[in-house]
PDB file of C-alpha atoms in Angstrom:
ATOM      1  CA  MET A  27      30.928 132.523  54.603  1.00 90.00           C
ATOM      2  CA  LYS A  28      33.911 130.419  53.670  1.00 95.00           C
ATOM      3  CA  LYS A  29      34.403 127.126  51.771  1.00 97.00           C
ATOM      4  CA  MET A  30      36.593 124.305  53.446  1.00 97.00           C
ATOM      5  CA  THR A  31      37.046 120.668  53.094  1.00 98.00           C
ATOM      6  CA  SER A  32      36.579 118.495  56.036  1.00 97.00           C
ATOM      7  CA  ALA A  33      40.306 118.081  56.380  1.00 97.00           C
ATOM      8  CA  GLN A  34      40.723 121.739  56.430  1.00 98.00           C
ATOM      9  CA  ALA A  35      37.820 122.177  58.891  1.00 97.00           C
ATOM     10  CA  ALA A  36      39.549 119.713  61.142  1.00 97.00           C
ATOM     11  CA  LYS A  37      42.772 121.497  61.069  1.00 98.00           C
ATOM     12  CA  GLU A  38      40.942 124.779  61.716  1.00 97.00           C
ATOM     13  CA  LEU A  39      39.112 123.252  64.644  1.00 98.00           C
ATOM     14  CA  LYS A  40      42.347 121.847  66.170  1.00 98.00           C
ATOM     15  CA  ARG A  41      43.933 125.341  65.799  1.00 98.00           C
ATOM     16  CA  LEU A  42      40.863 127.072  67.473  1.00 98.00           C
ATOM     17  CA  ASN A  43      40.853 124.551  70.290  1.00 98.00           C
ATOM     18  CA  GLU A  44      44.628 124.973  70.989  1.00 98.00           C
ATOM     19  CA  LEU A  45      44.121 128.717  70.969  1.00 98.00           C
ATOM     20  CA  HIS A  46      41.232 128.616  73.392  1.00 98.00           C
ATOM     21  CA  SER A  47      43.363 126.272  75.721  1.00 98.00           C
ATOM     22  CA  ALA A  48      46.355 128.749  75.272  1.00 98.00           C
ATOM     23  CA  LEU A  49      44.053 131.612  76.410  1.00 98.00           C
ATOM     24  CA  LEU A  50      42.702 129.821  79.434  1.00 98.00           C
ATOM     25  CA  ASP A  51      46.257 128.898  80.554  1.00 97.00           C
ATOM     26  CA  LYS A  52      47.231 132.643  80.083  1.00 97.00           C
ATOM     27  CA  GLU A  53      44.165 133.722  82.022  1.00 97.00           C
ATOM     28  CA  GLN A  54      44.934 131.254  84.824  1.00 96.00           C
ATOM     29  CA  LYS A  55      48.490 132.648  85.010  1.00 94.00           C
ATOM     30  CA  SER A  56      47.439 136.393  84.753  1.00 95.00           C
ATOM     31  CA  ALA A  57      44.000 136.581  86.455  1.00 96.00           C
ATOM     32  CA  VAL A  58      45.584 136.494  89.935  1.00 95.00           C
ATOM     33  CA  PHE A  59      49.137 137.360  91.067  1.00 92.00           C
ATOM     34  CA  THR A  60      51.345 137.520  94.238  1.00 92.00           C
ATOM     35  CA  ALA A  61      53.095 140.600  95.374  1.00 91.00           C
ATOM     36  CA  ALA A  62      55.263 141.120  98.472  1.00 92.00           C
ATOM     37  CA  ILE A  63      54.115 143.860 100.914  1.00 91.00           C
ATOM     38  CA  GLN A  64      57.272 145.914 100.141  1.00 92.00           C
ATOM     39  CA  GLU A  65      56.629 145.574  96.251  1.00 92.00           C
ATOM     40  CA  ASP A  66      55.023 148.269  94.162  1.00 92.00           C
ATOM     41  CA  ILE A  67      51.716 146.270  93.292  1.00 91.00           C
ATOM     42  CA  GLU A  68      51.500 147.986  89.809  1.00 92.00           C
ATOM     43  CA  LEU A  69      54.928 146.645  88.840  1.00 91.00           C
ATOM     44  CA  ALA A  70      54.012 143.285  89.887  1.00 90.00           C
ATOM     45  CA  ARG A  71      50.658 143.199  88.252  1.00 92.00           C
ATOM     46  CA  PRO A  72      50.613 141.102  84.897  1.00 93.00           C
ATOM     47  CA  GLU A  73      48.803 142.413  81.921  1.00 94.00           C
ATOM     48  CA  TYR A  74      45.267 141.156  82.052  1.00 96.00           C
ATOM     49  CA  SER A  75      41.763 142.519  81.058  1.00 96.00           C
ATOM     50  CA  TYR A  76      38.974 140.436  82.388  1.00 97.00           C
ATOM     51  CA  SER A  77      36.387 141.685  79.699  1.00 98.00           C
ATOM     52  CA  GLU A  78      38.867 141.322  76.899  1.00 98.00           C
ATOM     53  CA  MET A  79      39.685 137.891  77.799  1.00 98.00           C
ATOM     54  CA  GLN A  80      36.081 136.677  78.293  1.00 98.00           C
ATOM     55  CA  ALA A  81      35.219 138.300  74.888  1.00 98.00           C
ATOM     56  CA  GLU A  82      38.056 136.669  73.246  1.00 98.00           C
ATOM     57  CA  LEU A  83      37.167 133.204  74.804  1.00 98.00           C
ATOM     58  CA  GLN A  84      33.689 133.511  73.823  1.00 98.00           C
ATOM     59  CA  ASN A  85      34.481 134.561  70.190  1.00 98.00           C
ATOM     60  CA  ILE A  86      36.688 131.329  69.884  1.00 98.00           C
ATOM     61  CA  GLU A  87      33.713 129.238  71.415  1.00 98.00           C
ATOM     62  CA  LYS A  88      31.197 130.611  68.820  1.00 97.00           C
ATOM     63  CA  GLN A  89      33.649 129.760  66.026  1.00 97.00           C
ATOM     64  CA  VAL A  90      34.085 126.314  67.150  1.00 98.00           C
ATOM     65  CA  ILE A  91      30.155 125.821  67.560  1.00 98.00           C
ATOM     66  CA  SER A  92      29.805 127.196  64.026  1.00 97.00           C
ATOM     67  CA  LEU A  93      32.579 125.052  62.671  1.00 97.00           C
ATOM     68  CA  LYS A  94      31.476 121.826  64.481  1.00 97.00           C
ATOM     69  CA  HIS A  95      27.943 122.462  63.217  1.00 97.00           C
ATOM     70  CA  SER A  96      29.024 122.887  59.595  1.00 97.00           C
ATOM     71  CA  ILE A  97      31.141 119.537  59.745  1.00 97.00           C
ATOM     72  CA  ASN A  98      28.292 117.773  61.297  1.00 97.00           C
ATOM     73  CA  GLN A  99      25.819 119.040  58.592  1.00 97.00           C
ATOM     74  CA  PHE A 100      28.232 117.956  56.068  1.00 97.00           C
ATOM     75  CA  ASN A 101      28.841 114.601  57.471  1.00 98.00           C
ATOM     76  CA  LEU A 102      24.990 114.062  57.687  1.00 98.00           C
ATOM     77  CA  SER A 103      24.160 115.104  54.219  1.00 97.00           C
ATOM     78  CA  TYR A 104      27.043 114.078  51.926  1.00 98.00           C
ATOM     79  CA  VAL A 105      26.738 110.725  50.421  1.00 98.00           C
ATOM     80  CA  ILE A 106      29.932 108.756  49.624  1.00 98.00           C
ATOM     81  CA  SER A 107      30.094 107.467  46.052  1.00 94.00           C
ATOM     82  CA  GLY A 108      29.994 103.767  45.766  1.00 95.00           C
ATOM     83  CA  PHE A 109      28.806 103.132  49.156  1.00 97.00           C
ATOM     84  CA  ASP A 110      25.482 104.857  49.288  1.00 96.00           C
ATOM     85  CA  MET A 111      26.128 106.046  52.843  1.00 98.00           C
ATOM     86  CA  THR A 112      26.533 109.466  54.344  1.00 98.00           C
ATOM     87  CA  ILE A 113      29.899 110.314  55.995  1.00 98.00           C
ATOM     88  CA  ASP A 114      28.359 109.884  59.375  1.00 97.00           C
ATOM     89  CA  GLN A 115      27.228 106.374  58.430  1.00 98.00           C
ATOM     90  CA  MET A 116      30.748 105.588  57.037  1.00 98.00           C
ATOM     91  CA  LEU A 117      32.260 106.794  60.347  1.00 98.00           C
ATOM     92  CA  VAL A 118      30.250 103.841  61.933  1.00 98.00           C
ATOM     93  CA  TYR A 119      30.666 101.392  59.112  1.00 98.00           C
ATOM     94  CA  ILE A 120      34.672 101.646  58.955  1.00 98.00           C
ATOM     95  CA  PRO A 121      35.102 100.642  62.593  1.00 98.00           C
ATOM     96  CA  GLN A 122      32.689  97.677  62.121  1.00 98.00           C
ATOM     97  CA  LEU A 123      34.704  96.593  58.948  1.00 98.00           C
ATOM     98  CA  THR A 124      37.904  96.931  61.103  1.00 98.00           C
ATOM     99  CA  ALA A 125      36.654  94.689  63.842  1.00 98.00           C
ATOM    100  CA  ARG A 126      35.371  92.157  61.270  1.00 98.00           C
ATOM    101  CA  LYS A 127      38.865  92.344  59.830  1.00 98.00           C
ATOM    102  CA  LYS A 128      40.611  91.632  63.180  1.00 98.00           C
ATOM    103  CA  LYS A 129      38.139  88.778  63.848  1.00 98.00           C
ATOM    104  CA  LEU A 130      38.797  87.115  60.509  1.00 98.00           C
ATOM    105  CA  GLU A 131      42.553  87.658  60.807  1.00 98.00           C
ATOM    106  CA  ARG A 132      42.222  85.340  63.960  1.00 97.00           C
ATOM    107  CA  MET A 133      40.126  82.934  62.277  1.00 97.00           C
ATOM    108  CA  ALA A 134      42.071  82.698  59.226  1.00 97.00           C
ATOM    109  CA  ALA A 135      45.331  82.213  60.945  1.00 96.00           C
ATOM    110  CA  ARG A 136      44.065  78.989  62.643  1.00 94.00           C
ATOM    111  CA  LEU A 137      44.872  75.541  61.286  1.00 92.00           C
ATOM    112  CA  PRO A 138      41.952  73.141  60.879  1.00 91.00           C
ATOM    113  CA  LYS A 139      43.359  71.021  63.440  1.00 92.00           C
ATOM    114  CA  GLU A 140      45.871  72.166  66.153  1.00 90.00           C
ATOM    115  CA  ARG A 141      47.537  70.223  68.869  1.00 88.00           C
ATOM    116  CA  VAL A 142      47.032  71.475  72.455  1.00 84.00           C
ATOM    117  CA  ASN A 143      50.365  71.442  74.200  1.00 72.00           C
ATOM    118  CA  SER A 144      49.317  72.852  77.484  1.00 62.00           C
ATOM    119  CA  SER A 145      47.341  69.851  78.665  1.00 51.00           C
ATOM    120  CA  PHE A 146      49.926  67.191  77.622  1.00 50.00           C
ATOM    121  CA  SER A 147      51.735  65.642  80.559  1.00 56.00           C
ATOM    122  CA  HIS A 148      54.055  62.633  80.832  1.00 59.00           C
ATOM    123  CA  SER A 149      51.522  60.750  83.072  1.00 60.00           C
ATOM    124  CA  SER A 150      48.944  60.883  80.483  1.00 64.00           C
ATOM    125  CA  ASN A 151      48.686  59.137  77.011  1.00 70.00           C
ATOM    126  CA  PHE A 152      46.041  61.550  75.680  1.00 79.00           C
ATOM    127  CA  ILE A 153      46.832  64.292  73.117  1.00 84.00           C
ATOM    128  CA  GLU A 154      44.225  66.794  72.685  1.00 88.00           C
ATOM    129  CA  TYR A 155      43.572  68.902  69.495  1.00 91.00           C
ATOM    130  CA  ILE A 156      41.648  71.884  68.753  1.00 92.00           C
ATOM    131  CA  HIS A 157      39.473  71.573  65.699  1.00 94.00           C
ATOM    132  CA  SER A 158      38.272  74.524  63.691  1.00 94.00           C
ATOM    133  CA  ASN A 159      34.477  74.272  63.319  1.00 95.00           C
ATOM    134  CA  TYR A 160      34.430  76.336  60.231  1.00 96.00           C
ATOM    135  CA  ASP A 161      36.235  76.305  56.876  1.00 95.00           C
ATOM    136  CA  VAL A 162      39.572  78.251  57.295  1.00 95.00           C
ATOM    137  CA  THR A 163      39.879  78.551  53.545  1.00 96.00           C
ATOM    138  CA  ALA A 164      36.415  80.543  53.438  1.00 97.00           C
ATOM    139  CA  ALA A 165      37.753  82.655  56.469  1.00 97.00           C
ATOM    140  CA  LYS A 166      40.847  83.575  54.620  1.00 98.00           C
ATOM    141  CA  LYS A 167      38.581  84.554  51.603  1.00 98.00           C
ATOM    142  CA  ASP A 168      36.371  86.579  53.614  1.00 98.00           C
ATOM    143  CA  LEU A 169      39.495  88.194  55.295  1.00 98.00           C
ATOM    144  CA  ASP A 170      40.713  89.239  51.813  1.00 98.00           C
ATOM    145  CA  GLU A 171      37.210  90.689  50.741  1.00 98.00           C
ATOM    146  CA  THR A 172      36.955  92.516  53.880  1.00 98.00           C
ATOM    147  CA  SER A 173      40.357  93.917  53.735  1.00 98.00           C
ATOM    148  CA  ALA A 174      39.762  95.123  50.256  1.00 98.00           C
ATOM    149  CA  LEU A 175      36.367  96.668  51.208  1.00 98.00           C
ATOM    150  CA  LEU A 176      37.818  98.361  54.169  1.00 98.00           C
ATOM    151  CA  ALA A 177      40.666  99.975  52.147  1.00 98.00           C
ATOM    152  CA  GLU A 178      38.107 101.009  49.586  1.00 98.00           C
ATOM    153  CA  ALA A 179      35.954 102.604  52.210  1.00 98.00           C
ATOM    154  CA  GLN A 180      38.857 104.453  53.830  1.00 98.00           C
ATOM    155  CA  MET A 181      39.929 105.688  50.515  1.00 98.00           C
ATOM    156  CA  ALA A 182      36.499 106.870  49.460  1.00 98.00           C
ATOM    157  CA  LEU A 183      36.109 108.637  52.816  1.00 98.00           C
ATOM    158  CA  ASP A 184      39.603 110.368  52.565  1.00 97.00           C
ATOM    159  CA  LEU A 185      38.865 111.491  49.091  1.00 97.00           C
ATOM    160  CA  ALA A 186      35.537 113.254  50.222  1.00 97.00           C
ATOM    161  CA  ASN A 187      37.337 114.730  53.233  1.00 97.00           C
ATOM    162  CA  THR A 188      40.141 116.135  51.219  1.00 97.00           C
ATOM    163  CA  THR A 189      38.344 117.336  47.933  1.00 97.00           C
ATOM    164  CA  VAL A 190      34.715 118.154  48.671  1.00 97.00           C
ATOM    165  CA  GLU A 191      34.161 121.629  49.996  1.00 97.00           C
ATOM    166  CA  PHE A 192      31.251 122.925  52.104  1.00 97.00           C
ATOM    167  CA  ASP A 193      30.071 126.269  53.544  1.00 96.00           C
ATOM    168  CA  VAL A 194      31.472 127.287  56.875  1.00 95.00           C
ATOM    169  CA  GLU A 195      30.426 130.299  58.731  1.00 87.00           C
ATOM    170  CA  ILE A 196      33.381 131.396  60.946  1.00 80.00           C
TER     171      ILE A 196
END
């Protein structure tokens, strides 16, 4: 049993996945080989043990399963202070806030009344305008509030991920 933060666990998970990929590459290169008919086949044979390679790959896979399970359990159970949400809920909430912020940025950037240039032609005397059907000032206020809430949520999640430890069996 070992204690880790989410940030540490994520780095360990990345290391294990990279090690697994490297072993698969090594296996692909050494599991079969080509030798010329006049070559001594034993001199051409790369170092490879099928049983050792399978055991090593399975060991890493078990560690990945255990580590991901520990991370998931932590994400399901740890409640972020000030938000009354677990980490897995925050991982849904933050993208929602991000999407809301992007939408509000577009809405807040509008003028209450904007001239449409593309339909203006020399043969027409009509000038068209796009009118915002909402209070642009309210959109700007909501943007500021959403931006602040998003930053606060990200900081709270970062704090939990870098300081709160949980048990990992690897």
